[in-house]
């Protein structure tokens, strides 16, 4: 224990820069994943079968192959074929972006589909173009439903960053292993690592909860920033969404509302949904 | 709103089109609409003149709401043609042939039509004022301050001038529906479609909404197609009643005639059922 602590304080500088690398990998990957999630998610909702097909292929491929293998492919295999990506960190960010972007695309698609059909129809009745419907009406509502699953993905992404240590990047996991070999304290080294990842994950969760509270407030519901610790019981009235979206007396969750409306509205597309 | 309604200045709200005489505002020409095997509209022919208020009545499933949804381009027709001011709505002219309309064409014809829905369909991501101004600003290109000014007039007309900054979710159903009416009027449609606009409301909230609509009917020349079960309202505002059954018009005429001495058996049965329920 004593040798562990003294080694820890000696290598504090290295651990600091390792923390920065881990955060860079997480944030960089998350930004790329977010962009890809929207691009692929919207493409997957297109009216055009070719566009949908391209999106589905990309999503299924990057969701269905291992992140570990994708990273190794970018870092070790691509240079053999003559494409060298300048830095290992950039390789990692691209791999994270592609992999988590594919998962995120399904979140985007699902959240957009869960916006009640009545909202599309309201937008059509005001003669909005397909792009305006999406931008002004649908996405601002779908966004709220995207945040909790995005938070899950963000934490998963953070917890995937130890893979970076396998492609020569000196991230937190790499430094913890250094600590372990220097002190022989396996348990303490990995406990330290667990705690640091947990703290990072919880900070991300609080930030995402704050984002969700703000987004909900813009829809005229939600509990303000006090809600970020998620200590409230479930809301059995479903007041969080019902009234405004689906109409008076039908206080139901968004997915159910979408199902209900699509059942009661019968067949036929909403005059060309999607963009 | 229960007191004597004030007569608002609606000169900006309503711009009656100068139609060549004899051109109906809305015309259905042998329109067929099917959902799967279920034929909802069966070669339907009817037309509505500019400024006319026509109420569609009939049992549920008789195709009334489908007519409004077709006019709003929320559904596509299976056969026949719908004309608005003599211009095909469901189709466009390409080299002398009518082909199904594309999105760009639809948007040019659809702007003549406005609709108020049973469930209001207000946008919860926008406050009351934004619900009314967003489409005029983004779709019609009205400058924002002008749109705000007009929206405030319209919200005043529906009795909600003091609610501009609120979220729709904080309003009662009746208030939400009145915002939805203002929102539809803000787009200056030639034809206003009212689809069971009071059916989702608690009984005590119905009167306010109907009074607003009576106001609009009395002070403008906007063409209205109304689907409602409020027979007194239908009688007050309509020039003509169309009785539907199984996708066809079984009887039509002035409200006095239809409500006092209906000729058709099914009209009689239907009206008896509806009026007894009240």
Tab-separated table of N, CA, C and O in Angstrom, chain A residues 116 118-119 241-252 257 261, chain B residues 118-122 169 171-173 176 200-201:
chain	number	residue	atom	x	y	z
A	116	UNK	N	-45.030	11.430	-32.167
A	116	UNK	CA	-46.360	11.056	-32.656
A	116	UNK	C	-46.606	11.551	-34.082
A	116	UNK	O	-46.184	12.640	-34.455
A	118	UNK	N	-49.172	12.661	-35.258
A	118	UNK	CA	-49.938	13.907	-35.258
A	118	UNK	C	-49.026	15.121	-35.418
A	118	UNK	O	-49.422	16.138	-35.992
A	119	UNK	N	-47.802	15.019	-34.924
A	119	UNK	CA	-46.868	16.138	-35.054
A	119	UNK	C	-46.430	16.329	-36.498
A	119	UNK	O	-46.292	17.454	-36.978
A	241	UNK	N	-44.851	13.518	-20.753
A	241	UNK	CA	-44.980	13.777	-22.183
A	241	UNK	C	-46.410	13.945	-22.648
A	241	UNK	O	-46.714	14.802	-23.446
A	242	UNK	N	-47.282	13.096	-22.161
A	242	UNK	CA	-48.646	12.945	-22.674
A	242	UNK	C	-49.327	14.162	-23.258
A	242	UNK	O	-49.300	14.359	-24.459
A	243	UNK	N	-49.881	14.992	-22.404
A	243	UNK	CA	-50.864	15.978	-22.824
A	243	UNK	C	-50.479	16.753	-24.075
A	243	UNK	O	-51.221	16.769	-25.038
A	244	UNK	N	-49.316	17.368	-24.036
A	244	UNK	CA	-48.977	18.281	-25.121
A	244	UNK	C	-48.876	17.592	-26.455
A	244	UNK	O	-49.306	18.123	-27.477
A	245	UNK	N	-48.317	16.393	-26.466
A	245	UNK	CA	-48.086	15.742	-27.747
A	245	UNK	C	-49.338	15.101	-28.295
A	245	UNK	O	-49.706	15.297	-29.433
A	246	UNK	N	-49.989	14.302	-27.455
A	246	UNK	CA	-51.048	13.472	-27.988
A	246	UNK	C	-52.424	14.097	-27.810
A	246	UNK	O	-53.368	13.705	-28.468
A	247	UNK	N	-52.518	15.096	-26.952
A	247	UNK	CA	-53.806	15.743	-26.796
A	247	UNK	C	-54.371	15.473	-25.415
A	247	UNK	O	-53.861	14.677	-24.648
A	248	UNK	N	-55.464	16.162	-25.099
A	248	UNK	CA	-56.022	16.083	-23.765
A	248	UNK	C	-56.489	14.679	-23.451
A	248	UNK	O	-56.982	13.964	-24.299
A	249	UNK	N	-56.297	14.297	-22.185
A	249	UNK	CA	-56.855	13.031	-21.737
A	249	UNK	C	-56.055	11.816	-22.157
A	249	UNK	O	-56.352	10.720	-21.748
A	250	UNK	N	-55.055	11.978	-22.968
A	250	UNK	CA	-54.278	10.826	-23.398
A	250	UNK	C	-52.855	10.997	-22.919
A	250	UNK	O	-51.971	11.335	-23.689
A	251	UNK	N	-52.670	10.789	-21.623
A	251	UNK	CA	-51.342	10.992	-21.083
A	251	UNK	C	-50.559	9.696	-21.170
A	251	UNK	O	-50.619	8.841	-20.307
A	252	UNK	N	-49.850	9.547	-22.250
A	252	UNK	CA	-49.148	8.300	-22.495
A	252	UNK	C	-47.736	8.590	-22.937
A	252	UNK	O	-47.414	9.702	-23.346
A	257	UNK	N	-47.697	6.445	-27.719
A	257	UNK	CA	-48.485	7.416	-28.468
A	257	UNK	C	-48.294	7.205	-29.951
A	257	UNK	O	-49.250	7.229	-30.727
A	261	UNK	N	-51.280	6.236	-32.489
A	261	UNK	CA	-51.698	7.079	-33.603
A	261	UNK	C	-51.539	6.337	-34.914
A	261	UNK	O	-52.394	6.415	-35.772
B	118	UNK	N	-58.575	17.326	-34.392
B	118	UNK	CA	-59.268	16.895	-33.180
B	118	UNK	C	-58.349	16.986	-31.959
B	118	UNK	O	-58.761	17.418	-30.893
B	119	UNK	N	-57.086	16.562	-32.123
B	119	UNK	CA	-56.140	16.533	-30.992
B	119	UNK	C	-55.211	17.749	-30.996
B	119	UNK	O	-54.109	17.684	-30.447
B	120	UNK	N	-55.594	18.825	-31.669
B	120	UNK	CA	-54.883	20.120	-31.718
B	120	UNK	C	-53.547	20.045	-32.459
B	120	UNK	O	-53.228	20.929	-33.223
B	121	UNK	N	-52.734	19.024	-32.140
B	121	UNK	CA	-51.420	18.875	-32.783
B	121	UNK	C	-50.536	20.107	-32.646
B	121	UNK	O	-49.789	20.450	-33.563
B	122	UNK	N	-50.626	20.780	-31.514
B	122	UNK	CA	-49.683	21.885	-31.270
B	122	UNK	C	-48.295	21.302	-31.070
B	122	UNK	O	-48.145	20.141	-30.695
B	169	UNK	N	-48.470	22.895	-23.236
B	169	UNK	CA	-48.836	21.896	-22.232
B	169	UNK	C	-49.454	22.514	-20.991
B	169	UNK	O	-50.132	21.827	-20.243
B	171	UNK	N	-51.702	24.790	-21.018
B	171	UNK	CA	-53.042	25.296	-21.333
B	171	UNK	C	-54.065	24.171	-21.256
B	171	UNK	O	-53.730	22.993	-21.394
B	172	UNK	N	-55.319	24.566	-21.071
B	172	UNK	CA	-56.398	23.574	-21.102
B	172	UNK	C	-56.607	23.131	-22.557
B	172	UNK	O	-56.139	23.770	-23.492
B	173	UNK	N	-57.332	22.034	-22.707
B	173	UNK	CA	-57.610	21.540	-24.063
B	173	UNK	C	-58.281	22.590	-24.926
B	173	UNK	O	-57.926	22.781	-26.087
B	176	UNK	N	-55.783	25.156	-25.933
B	176	UNK	CA	-54.877	24.614	-26.958
B	176	UNK	C	-55.561	24.613	-28.318
B	176	UNK	O	-54.954	24.944	-29.330
B	200	UNK	N	-62.362	16.163	-28.563
B	200	UNK	CA	-61.411	15.760	-27.522
B	200	UNK	C	-61.527	16.637	-26.282
B	200	UNK	O	-60.733	16.518	-25.363
B	201	UNK	N	-62.511	17.545	-26.288
B	201	UNK	CA	-62.572	18.530	-25.191
B	201	UNK	C	-63.576	18.134	-24.134
B	201	UNK	O	-64.597	17.494	-24.420
